[in-house]
Coordinates of C-alpha atoms in Angstrom, one line a residue:
Chain A
M215 CA 29.0 -62.4 -27.9
A216 CA 28.4 -60.8 -24.2
A217 CA 30.6 -59.9 -21.6
F218 CA 30.6 -58.4 -18.1
F219 CA 32.6 -56.0 -16.7
K220 CA 32.2 -53.0 -14.0
N221 CA 28.9 -54.1 -12.8
R222 CA 27.5 -53.8 -16.3
F223 CA 26.9 -56.0 -19.7
I224 CA 28.9 -55.4 -22.7
T225 CA 30.0 -56.7 -26.0
N226 CA 33.1 -58.8 -26.4
E227 CA 34.5 -56.1 -28.6
E228 CA 34.5 -53.5 -25.3
A229 CA 36.1 -56.3 -23.3
L230 CA 39.4 -54.3 -22.9
L231 CA 41.3 -53.8 -19.9
H232 CA 44.0 -50.5 -19.8
V233 CA 47.5 -51.5 -19.8
S234 CA 47.8 -50.1 -16.3
D235 CA 45.9 -52.8 -14.9
L236 CA 48.0 -55.3 -12.9
S237 CA 47.3 -58.3 -14.9
M238 CA 49.4 -56.8 -17.6
Q239 CA 51.9 -54.8 -15.6
R240 CA 52.7 -58.1 -12.8
G241 CA 50.6 -61.2 -14.7
Y242 CA 48.8 -60.6 -11.4
A243 CA 45.0 -62.2 -11.6
V244 CA 43.1 -65.3 -10.9
F245 CA 40.2 -66.9 -13.0
D246 CA 38.2 -69.4 -13.3
F247 CA 36.5 -71.4 -16.4
L248 CA 33.6 -73.6 -16.6
R249 CA 31.2 -74.7 -19.5
T250 CA 27.7 -75.0 -20.3
V251 CA 25.9 -77.8 -21.8
N252 CA 22.4 -77.2 -23.6
G253 CA 22.6 -73.5 -21.8
T254 CA 23.0 -74.9 -18.2
P255 CA 26.4 -73.8 -16.6
L256 CA 28.2 -77.3 -15.4
F257 CA 29.5 -77.8 -11.5
I258 CA 29.1 -74.3 -11.0
D259 CA 29.2 -74.3 -7.5
D260 CA 32.8 -75.9 -7.5
H261 CA 34.0 -73.3 -10.3
L262 CA 32.5 -70.4 -7.8
N263 CA 34.0 -71.9 -5.0
R264 CA 37.5 -72.2 -6.4
F265 CA 37.1 -68.7 -7.5
Y266 CA 36.2 -67.0 -4.4
A267 CA 39.3 -69.4 -2.8
S268 CA 41.5 -68.5 -5.4
A269 CA 40.7 -64.4 -4.9
E270 CA 41.2 -65.0 -1.3
A271 CA 44.6 -66.8 -1.5
I272 CA 46.2 -64.3 -3.8
H273 CA 44.8 -60.8 -1.6
L274 CA 42.1 -59.9 -3.9
Q275 CA 38.4 -59.0 -3.1
L276 CA 35.6 -60.1 -5.1
R277 CA 33.0 -57.4 -4.0
I278 CA 30.1 -59.4 -5.7
S279 CA 27.7 -62.4 -4.3
R280 CA 27.4 -65.8 -5.5
D281 CA 24.1 -65.3 -6.5
E282 CA 25.1 -62.2 -8.4
I283 CA 27.7 -64.0 -10.3
I284 CA 25.3 -66.7 -11.2
S285 CA 22.7 -64.2 -12.4
V286 CA 25.2 -62.8 -14.7
I287 CA 26.5 -65.8 -16.1
R288 CA 23.1 -66.9 -16.5
E289 CA 22.5 -63.4 -18.7
L290 CA 25.3 -64.0 -20.3
I291 CA 24.5 -67.5 -21.7
K292 CA 21.0 -66.0 -22.8
R293 CA 22.8 -62.9 -24.5
S294 CA 25.0 -65.0 -26.5
G295 CA 22.5 -67.7 -27.7
L296 CA 25.3 -70.6 -27.3
T297 CA 23.9 -73.9 -26.0
E298 CA 28.0 -74.6 -25.5
A299 CA 29.9 -72.2 -23.9
G300 CA 32.6 -71.2 -22.3
I301 CA 32.7 -68.9 -19.8
R302 CA 35.8 -67.0 -18.2
M303 CA 35.6 -65.2 -14.6
M304 CA 38.7 -63.2 -14.1
L305 CA 39.8 -61.0 -11.0
T306 CA 43.0 -58.7 -11.6
G307 CA 44.9 -56.6 -9.3
G308 CA 43.3 -53.7 -10.5
Y309 CA 44.6 -50.5 -12.4
S310 CA 47.7 -49.9 -10.0
P311 CA 48.9 -46.5 -9.8
D312 CA 52.4 -47.3 -9.3
S313 CA 52.5 -50.5 -11.4
Y314 CA 53.0 -52.7 -8.5
T315 CA 50.7 -52.6 -5.3
P316 CA 47.5 -53.9 -6.2
A317 CA 44.4 -51.6 -6.3
E318 CA 40.8 -52.0 -6.5
P319 CA 40.2 -55.2 -8.4
N320 CA 38.7 -55.8 -11.5
L321 CA 36.6 -58.2 -12.5
I322 CA 35.4 -59.4 -15.9
I323 CA 33.8 -62.1 -17.2
T324 CA 33.2 -63.5 -20.9
C325 CA 31.1 -65.7 -23.0
N326 CA 32.6 -67.5 -25.9
P327 CA 32.2 -70.6 -27.8
V328 CA 34.2 -73.3 -26.6
K329 CA 35.2 -76.7 -27.8
T330 CA 35.4 -79.9 -25.7
A331 CA 36.8 -83.1 -26.1
T332 CA 34.5 -85.9 -28.2
A333 CA 34.2 -89.6 -28.0
E334 CA 36.7 -89.9 -31.3
D335 CA 39.3 -87.8 -29.4
F336 CA 39.0 -89.9 -26.2
E337 CA 39.6 -93.3 -28.6
K338 CA 43.0 -91.6 -29.9
G339 CA 44.1 -90.4 -26.6
I340 CA 47.0 -88.1 -26.3
A341 CA 50.9 -88.4 -26.0
V342 CA 52.7 -86.4 -23.5
I343 CA 56.4 -85.3 -22.8
T344 CA 57.5 -84.8 -19.2
Y345 CA 59.6 -81.4 -18.0
P346 CA 60.9 -80.4 -14.6
H347 CA 58.5 -77.5 -13.2
Q348 CA 56.9 -76.3 -10.3
R349 CA 54.0 -74.2 -10.7
E350 CA 54.1 -70.9 -8.5
L351 CA 51.5 -71.1 -5.8
P352 CA 50.0 -73.9 -7.3
H353 CA 46.8 -73.8 -5.3
I354 CA 46.0 -70.7 -7.2
K355 CA 44.3 -70.5 -10.2
S356 CA 46.5 -67.8 -11.5
I357 CA 46.8 -66.6 -15.1
N358 CA 50.7 -67.8 -14.8
Y359 CA 51.2 -70.1 -17.8
L360 CA 54.5 -68.7 -18.7
T361 CA 56.3 -72.1 -19.0
A362 CA 53.4 -73.9 -20.6
V363 CA 53.5 -71.5 -23.3
W364 CA 56.7 -71.2 -23.8
L365 CA 57.2 -75.0 -24.3
Q366 CA 54.8 -74.9 -27.0
P367 CA 57.4 -75.4 -29.5
L368 CA 59.2 -78.0 -27.9
L369 CA 56.1 -80.1 -27.7
K370 CA 55.4 -79.2 -31.4
E371 CA 59.3 -80.5 -31.9
K372 CA 58.4 -83.8 -29.8
Q373 CA 55.2 -84.5 -31.8
A374 CA 53.5 -84.3 -28.3
D375 CA 50.1 -82.8 -27.2
D376 CA 50.7 -81.9 -23.8
V377 CA 53.6 -81.8 -21.2
L378 CA 53.4 -83.1 -17.6
Y379 CA 55.1 -81.5 -15.1
Y380 CA 57.4 -82.8 -12.2
N381 CA 59.5 -81.5 -9.5
A382 CA 62.1 -82.9 -7.4
S383 CA 60.1 -85.8 -5.5
S384 CA 56.6 -86.2 -7.9
I385 CA 54.8 -85.8 -10.8
T386 CA 52.4 -82.9 -10.1
E387 CA 49.8 -81.8 -13.0
F388 CA 49.6 -80.8 -16.6
P389 CA 49.4 -77.1 -17.4
R390 CA 45.9 -77.3 -17.8
S391 CA 44.9 -80.7 -16.2
N392 CA 45.4 -83.0 -13.2
I393 CA 46.7 -86.6 -14.1
F394 CA 45.9 -89.8 -12.6
I395 CA 47.4 -93.3 -13.3
I396 CA 45.9 -97.0 -12.3
T397 CA 48.4 -99.5 -11.2
T398 CA 49.1 -102.7 -12.1
D399 CA 47.1 -103.8 -9.0
N400 CA 44.1 -101.9 -9.8
K401 CA 44.3 -98.9 -7.7
L402 CA 43.6 -95.3 -9.1
I403 CA 46.1 -92.6 -7.7
T404 CA 46.3 -89.0 -8.5
P405 CA 48.5 -86.2 -6.6
K406 CA 47.2 -84.1 -3.9
L407 CA 49.8 -81.6 -3.3
N408 CA 51.6 -78.7 -5.3
V409 CA 48.4 -79.3 -8.2
L410 CA 45.4 -77.0 -8.6
S411 CA 42.2 -78.7 -7.3
G412 CA 40.6 -79.4 -10.5
V413 CA 36.6 -79.8 -10.4
T414 CA 37.0 -82.6 -12.9
R415 CA 39.7 -84.4 -10.9
K416 CA 37.1 -83.8 -7.7
N417 CA 34.4 -85.4 -9.7
I418 CA 36.5 -88.4 -10.6
V419 CA 38.1 -89.1 -7.4
S420 CA 34.0 -89.4 -6.1
I421 CA 32.8 -91.5 -8.7
A422 CA 36.0 -93.9 -8.9
A423 CA 35.0 -94.8 -5.3
S424 CA 32.6 -97.0 -5.8
I425 CA 34.9 -99.0 -8.5
L426 CA 38.3 -99.2 -7.2
P427 CA 40.6 -97.9 -4.3
V428 CA 41.4 -94.5 -4.7
E429 CA 44.6 -92.4 -3.2
E430 CA 45.6 -88.8 -3.2
R431 CA 49.2 -88.8 -2.8
D432 CA 52.9 -88.0 -4.5
I433 CA 53.6 -90.5 -7.7
S434 CA 57.4 -90.9 -8.6
T435 CA 58.3 -90.7 -12.1
T436 CA 59.3 -94.2 -12.2
E437 CA 55.7 -95.3 -10.7
L438 CA 54.3 -93.3 -13.4
M439 CA 56.2 -95.3 -16.1
Q440 CA 55.1 -98.6 -14.6
A441 CA 51.6 -97.5 -14.7
A442 CA 48.8 -99.7 -16.5
E443 CA 47.0 -96.9 -17.4
V444 CA 47.3 -92.8 -17.4
F445 CA 44.7 -90.3 -18.1
L446 CA 44.2 -86.5 -17.5
T447 CA 41.2 -84.6 -16.6
S448 CA 40.1 -80.9 -17.3
T449 CA 36.5 -79.0 -17.9
T450 CA 37.0 -79.2 -21.6
K451 CA 38.9 -82.5 -22.1
K452 CA 36.8 -84.3 -19.5
I453 CA 39.0 -87.8 -19.4
M454 CA 41.9 -88.0 -22.1
P455 CA 43.5 -90.9 -21.5
V456 CA 47.5 -90.8 -22.2
I457 CA 48.8 -93.3 -24.7
S458 CA 52.4 -92.4 -24.6
I459 CA 55.0 -90.7 -22.3
D460 CA 58.1 -89.2 -23.4
Q461 CA 57.8 -92.0 -26.5
K462 CA 57.1 -94.9 -24.1
I463 CA 53.6 -96.5 -24.8
I464 CA 51.6 -96.7 -21.6
G465 CA 49.8 -100.0 -21.6
D466 CA 48.7 -101.3 -25.3
G467 CA 48.9 -97.3 -26.7
H468 CA 44.7 -97.2 -26.6
P469 CA 42.4 -96.2 -23.8
G470 CA 42.2 -98.8 -20.9
P471 CA 39.5 -100.7 -19.4
I472 CA 39.3 -98.5 -16.0
T473 CA 39.8 -95.2 -17.8
R474 CA 37.4 -96.2 -20.4
K475 CA 34.6 -97.2 -17.4
L476 CA 35.4 -94.0 -15.6
Y477 CA 34.9 -92.2 -18.8
Q478 CA 31.5 -93.4 -19.4
Q479 CA 30.5 -92.8 -15.9
F480 CA 31.6 -89.3 -15.9
I481 CA 29.3 -88.6 -18.9
A482 CA 26.4 -90.2 -17.2
W483 CA 27.6 -87.9 -13.9
E484 CA 27.3 -85.0 -16.0
K485 CA 23.9 -85.9 -17.6
N486 CA 22.9 -86.5 -14.1
Y487 CA 23.8 -83.2 -12.6
L488 CA 22.1 -81.6 -15.9
V489 CA 18.5 -83.0 -15.4
N490 CA 18.6 -82.0 -11.7
R491 CA 19.3 -78.7 -12.6
Chain B
M101 CA 50.4 -38.9 -21.4
A102 CA 51.0 -40.2 -24.7
A103 CA 51.5 -44.2 -25.8
F104 CA 52.1 -46.1 -28.9
F105 CA 50.1 -49.1 -30.2
K106 CA 49.6 -50.8 -33.5
N107 CA 51.9 -48.7 -35.5
R108 CA 50.2 -45.5 -34.0
F109 CA 50.5 -42.8 -31.4
I110 CA 47.4 -42.8 -29.3
T111 CA 46.8 -41.1 -25.6
N112 CA 47.2 -42.7 -22.4
E113 CA 43.6 -43.5 -22.3
E114 CA 43.3 -45.6 -25.0
A115 CA 46.4 -47.5 -24.4
L116 CA 43.9 -51.1 -23.8
L117 CA 44.1 -54.3 -24.9
H118 CA 41.6 -57.0 -25.3
V119 CA 41.1 -59.3 -22.6
S120 CA 41.8 -62.2 -25.5
D121 CA 45.5 -60.9 -25.4
L122 CA 47.8 -63.6 -23.8
S123 CA 49.0 -61.5 -21.7
M124 CA 45.8 -61.5 -19.7
Q125 CA 44.9 -65.3 -20.5
R126 CA 48.3 -66.8 -19.3
G127 CA 50.3 -64.1 -18.4
Y128 CA 52.6 -64.3 -21.6
A129 CA 54.4 -61.2 -22.5
V130 CA 57.9 -59.6 -22.3
F131 CA 58.7 -56.0 -21.5
D132 CA 61.5 -53.7 -20.7
F133 CA 61.0 -50.4 -18.9
L134 CA 63.9 -47.4 -19.1
R135 CA 63.8 -43.8 -17.5
T136 CA 64.9 -40.6 -19.0
V137 CA 66.8 -37.8 -17.4
N138 CA 66.0 -34.1 -18.9
G139 CA 64.2 -35.9 -21.8
T140 CA 67.1 -38.3 -23.1
P141 CA 66.4 -41.8 -22.2
L142 CA 69.1 -43.5 -20.5
F143 CA 71.2 -46.4 -21.4
I144 CA 68.3 -47.2 -24.3
D145 CA 70.8 -49.5 -26.3
D146 CA 71.3 -52.0 -23.5
H147 CA 67.5 -51.8 -22.6
L148 CA 66.6 -52.3 -26.3
N149 CA 69.3 -55.1 -26.6
R150 CA 67.4 -57.2 -23.9
F151 CA 64.1 -56.7 -25.0
Y152 CA 64.7 -58.0 -28.5
A153 CA 66.6 -60.6 -26.5
S154 CA 63.4 -61.5 -23.9
A155 CA 61.2 -61.1 -27.2
E156 CA 63.4 -64.0 -29.1
A157 CA 63.6 -66.3 -25.9
I158 CA 59.8 -66.3 -25.4
H159 CA 59.5 -66.8 -29.4
L160 CA 57.8 -63.6 -29.8
Q161 CA 58.5 -61.5 -32.9
L162 CA 59.3 -57.7 -32.6
R163 CA 58.4 -55.9 -36.5
I164 CA 59.7 -52.9 -35.6
S165 CA 63.5 -51.9 -36.1
R166 CA 65.7 -50.9 -33.0
D167 CA 65.9 -47.4 -35.2
E168 CA 61.8 -47.2 -35.3
I169 CA 61.4 -48.0 -31.7
I170 CA 63.9 -45.1 -30.6
S171 CA 62.1 -42.8 -32.8
V172 CA 58.8 -43.8 -31.2
I173 CA 60.1 -43.4 -28.0
R174 CA 61.5 -40.1 -28.6
E175 CA 58.1 -38.9 -30.1
L176 CA 56.8 -40.2 -26.8
I177 CA 58.9 -37.9 -24.6
K178 CA 58.3 -35.0 -27.1
R179 CA 54.5 -35.5 -26.5
S180 CA 54.3 -36.0 -22.5
G181 CA 56.0 -33.3 -22.3
L182 CA 58.0 -35.1 -19.4
T183 CA 61.5 -34.3 -18.3
E184 CA 61.7 -37.4 -16.3
A185 CA 59.4 -40.4 -17.7
G186 CA 59.3 -44.2 -17.3
I187 CA 59.3 -45.9 -20.7
R188 CA 57.8 -49.1 -21.0
M189 CA 57.7 -51.3 -23.9
M190 CA 55.6 -54.5 -23.5
L191 CA 55.2 -57.0 -26.4
T192 CA 52.2 -59.5 -25.8
G193 CA 51.5 -63.2 -26.9
G194 CA 48.9 -61.3 -29.3
Y195 CA 45.2 -61.6 -29.8
S196 CA 44.9 -65.8 -29.4
P197 CA 42.1 -67.5 -30.8
D198 CA 42.3 -70.6 -28.5
S199 CA 43.3 -68.5 -25.4
Y200 CA 46.9 -70.7 -25.6
T201 CA 48.7 -70.6 -29.0
P202 CA 50.7 -67.3 -29.4
A203 CA 48.8 -64.9 -32.0
E204 CA 50.6 -61.6 -34.0
P205 CA 52.3 -60.0 -31.0
N206 CA 50.9 -56.8 -29.7
L207 CA 53.4 -54.3 -29.3
I208 CA 52.5 -51.6 -26.6
I209 CA 54.8 -48.6 -25.7
T210 CA 54.1 -46.3 -23.0
C211 CA 55.2 -43.2 -21.4
N212 CA 54.6 -42.0 -17.5
P213 CA 56.1 -39.7 -14.8
V214 CA 58.5 -41.9 -13.0
K215 CA 59.6 -41.6 -9.0
T216 CA 63.3 -42.6 -8.7
A217 CA 65.1 -43.0 -5.5
T218 CA 66.9 -39.6 -4.3
A219 CA 70.4 -39.2 -2.7
E220 CA 68.3 -39.1 0.5
D221 CA 67.2 -42.7 0.2
F222 CA 70.3 -43.4 -0.7
E223 CA 71.4 -42.3 2.9
K224 CA 68.5 -44.2 4.5
G225 CA 68.8 -47.6 3.0
I226 CA 66.3 -50.3 3.1
A227 CA 65.5 -53.3 5.4
V228 CA 65.1 -56.6 3.5
I229 CA 63.4 -60.3 3.9
T230 CA 64.7 -63.4 2.3
Y231 CA 62.0 -65.9 0.8
P232 CA 62.9 -69.3 -1.0
H233 CA 61.6 -68.9 -4.8
Q234 CA 62.9 -69.0 -8.1
R235 CA 61.8 -67.0 -11.3
E236 CA 60.4 -69.2 -14.3
L237 CA 62.6 -68.5 -17.2
P238 CA 65.0 -66.0 -14.7
H239 CA 66.9 -64.7 -18.3
I240 CA 63.4 -63.3 -19.7
K241 CA 62.1 -60.2 -18.6
S242 CA 58.2 -61.2 -18.5
I243 CA 55.4 -59.6 -16.9
N244 CA 55.2 -62.8 -14.0
Y245 CA 55.6 -61.2 -10.4
L246 CA 53.0 -63.5 -9.3
T247 CA 54.7 -64.3 -5.9
A248 CA 56.4 -60.7 -5.6
V249 CA 53.1 -59.2 -5.6
W250 CA 51.7 -61.8 -3.5
L251 CA 54.4 -61.2 -0.8
Q252 CA 53.4 -57.4 -0.3
P253 CA 51.2 -58.2 2.6
L254 CA 54.3 -60.2 4.3
L255 CA 56.5 -57.4 3.5
K256 CA 54.4 -55.3 5.4
E257 CA 53.8 -57.3 8.5
K258 CA 57.7 -57.9 8.8
Q259 CA 57.9 -54.1 8.1
A260 CA 60.6 -54.5 5.5
D261 CA 61.0 -52.9 2.1
D262 CA 62.0 -55.6 -0.3
V263 CA 62.3 -59.1 -0.7
L264 CA 65.1 -61.1 -1.6
Y265 CA 64.8 -64.6 -3.1
Y266 CA 66.8 -67.5 -3.0
N267 CA 66.9 -71.2 -4.3
A268 CA 68.1 -74.2 -3.1
S269 CA 72.1 -73.1 -3.7
S270 CA 72.1 -69.5 -3.6
I271 CA 70.6 -66.5 -3.4
T272 CA 69.4 -64.8 -6.8
E273 CA 67.9 -61.4 -7.2
F274 CA 65.1 -59.1 -5.7
P275 CA 61.7 -58.8 -7.8
R276 CA 62.8 -55.9 -9.7
S277 CA 66.7 -55.5 -8.4
N278 CA 69.7 -57.1 -8.7
I279 CA 71.8 -57.7 -5.5
F280 CA 75.9 -57.2 -4.8
I281 CA 77.6 -57.9 -1.8
I282 CA 80.7 -56.5 -0.7
T283 CA 83.0 -59.2 1.2
T284 CA 85.0 -58.2 4.4
D285 CA 88.2 -58.7 2.2
N286 CA 87.1 -56.1 -0.3
K287 CA 85.0 -57.9 -3.0
L288 CA 82.3 -56.8 -5.2
I289 CA 80.5 -60.2 -5.8
T290 CA 76.8 -60.6 -7.5
P291 CA 74.9 -63.6 -8.6
K292 CA 75.4 -64.5 -12.4
L293 CA 73.2 -67.3 -13.0
N294 CA 69.3 -67.7 -12.5
V295 CA 68.8 -63.9 -12.6
L296 CA 67.6 -61.3 -14.8
S297 CA 70.6 -59.2 -16.2
G298 CA 69.8 -55.7 -15.5
V299 CA 71.2 -52.7 -17.0
T300 CA 72.2 -51.0 -14.0
R301 CA 73.9 -54.3 -13.2
K302 CA 76.0 -54.3 -15.8
N303 CA 77.1 -50.7 -15.5
I304 CA 78.0 -51.4 -11.7
V305 CA 80.2 -54.3 -13.0
S306 CA 81.8 -52.3 -15.3
I307 CA 82.3 -49.0 -13.1
A308 CA 83.6 -51.0 -9.9
A309 CA 86.1 -52.7 -12.0
S310 CA 88.5 -49.9 -11.6
I311 CA 88.1 -50.3 -8.0
L312 CA 87.9 -53.4 -6.3
P313 CA 88.4 -57.0 -7.8
V314 CA 84.6 -57.9 -8.9
E315 CA 83.4 -61.7 -9.1
E316 CA 80.0 -62.9 -11.1
R317 CA 79.1 -66.0 -9.4
D318 CA 76.8 -67.8 -6.7
I319 CA 76.4 -66.2 -3.4
S320 CA 75.4 -68.3 -0.3
T321 CA 72.8 -67.3 1.9
T322 CA 75.9 -67.9 4.5
E323 CA 78.1 -65.6 2.2
L324 CA 75.6 -63.0 2.3
M325 CA 75.0 -62.5 6.0
Q326 CA 78.8 -62.1 6.5
A327 CA 79.1 -59.2 4.0
A328 CA 80.5 -56.2 4.8
E329 CA 78.1 -54.5 2.6
V330 CA 75.1 -55.3 0.5
F331 CA 73.7 -53.2 -2.0
L332 CA 70.7 -53.4 -4.8
T333 CA 70.6 -52.1 -8.2
S334 CA 67.6 -51.1 -10.5
T335 CA 67.0 -48.5 -12.9
T336 CA 64.7 -46.7 -10.9
K337 CA 66.5 -47.6 -7.5
K338 CA 69.9 -46.7 -9.0
I339 CA 72.1 -47.9 -6.2
M340 CA 70.4 -49.0 -2.9
P341 CA 72.2 -49.9 0.5
V342 CA 70.4 -52.5 2.2
I343 CA 70.9 -51.9 5.7
S344 CA 69.4 -55.5 7.3
I345 CA 68.3 -58.8 6.0
D346 CA 65.7 -60.6 8.5
Q347 CA 66.2 -58.2 10.8
K348 CA 70.3 -58.7 11.2
I349 CA 71.8 -55.1 10.8
I350 CA 74.6 -55.6 7.9
G351 CA 77.7 -53.5 8.6
D352 CA 76.7 -50.5 11.2
G353 CA 73.5 -50.3 9.8
H354 CA 74.4 -47.2 7.5
P355 CA 75.6 -47.2 3.7
G356 CA 79.1 -48.5 3.6
P357 CA 82.1 -46.5 2.2
I358 CA 82.0 -48.8 -0.9
T359 CA 78.7 -48.5 -1.5
R360 CA 79.1 -45.0 -1.4
K361 CA 81.9 -44.6 -3.6
L362 CA 79.8 -47.2 -6.3
Y363 CA 77.0 -44.9 -5.8
Q364 CA 78.8 -41.8 -6.7
Q365 CA 80.7 -43.2 -9.6
F366 CA 77.3 -44.1 -11.2
I367 CA 75.9 -40.9 -10.4
A368 CA 79.0 -39.4 -12.5
W369 CA 78.6 -42.3 -15.0
E370 CA 74.8 -41.6 -15.9
K371 CA 75.9 -37.8 -16.5
N372 CA 78.4 -38.7 -18.9
Y373 CA 76.4 -40.9 -20.5
L374 CA 73.8 -37.7 -20.9
V375 CA 76.7 -35.3 -22.4
N376 CA 77.6 -37.4 -24.7
R377 CA 74.2 -38.3 -26.0

């Protein structure tokens, strides 16, 4: 595997940062993650838009142009020899002399094999639990997943696949995915506030507009539990039906018809993106 | 400078972690920090107690005994040649194959020069602002300081030295320090819930008990603003008078008599600790 650090290509084994980096001292770094299909980076513009937005929001400057990053990513894919790869770009607070003040940011881009959800995974769907938590600076794709990783033993104990966060007023998101519900009167709803703007989320909102009414607004836990269908979206999970929440079965416990339709349309949308590159 | 990683001593330059470590992938790591005076580690038992407690609370196992860590720290101090050093022990989620599930933890201990507050710093005191934020898993000394570092431009704009967090019901702590207030009827109060158990905080609670009544309980923002004296405590700042909060002057804008007394007692307490090693 290949990686990119400090303006040069390195091997994956050389992808090392000194412990004085603010990512390790203070968890201060942003990243973005995209995947490739047959060697083509998927929705790269959306991911770069978000990466630059995260960097700006966290007051870190990316001293590399979009075109340069795209060239680096293409070269990494070529060097890795992978057709299906996960590209991770991370910008950190840098080697801070006082372990607290941001310094010259470190940019590191890695390229590794990636596992994505299959059609069989879609058919099985996932079981989730809910947990009260509001992510810090939710619009920024920071490296802070402290609560998410910390909750893994609870997920195991509850035999759940993922955890849905909620705050005082509404449900928000999964640690690494956005949530959508389909109401019994056939509306598609997804939260807009206090969540990360997912790239797959954005695509689904676009695709769904020609199929059913779409609303981006808060969803209460009551409305969630009354939903006809629930699914999550992410770069690697694409669309994943949620078949139970806190042990309550959603619908008939199988992927619902609208979720299925959106899934098929998303697969087609992805193919269409690739043929137009 | 010297460091310790994977059961061996290394140079500071070799203190590198691979980017697949969960500290960089997901901000998943705990640490503790202590300082030395004339080459003696200060309050080392308290710091080790908290480090082991943080590790356990975050489901990471320290595969090294307390005695071994103490030997390592003594050797690092010796190799560094520093009399006043900052020792940082960090335990991370390890090199995770899927970038999400904790693996074999990485322990890395560094030893660097440290800057501590002086008697002159005490006399000047500090100006602080308040900000609504509740730290995630506050009882764990994790590396998550996302909001704290992100707020630094605001501190600069407000010409403030630090930020005091508050949640819906009360004030809690500074990003790296605990808060104490002295009421107009001479009681010392410090929050107990939703804060990190500071080692200096613990020492001050012990020292103060013979001087005035001490209460560990929630403090509202109203009670804070009516306080006669306010100070913070930390390993490097020791006791630091807060002379203004959100631009409102506390007391007469100088270190108050009880804060001063506690400061002198703490300096004596520290000396006493050292002569008994």
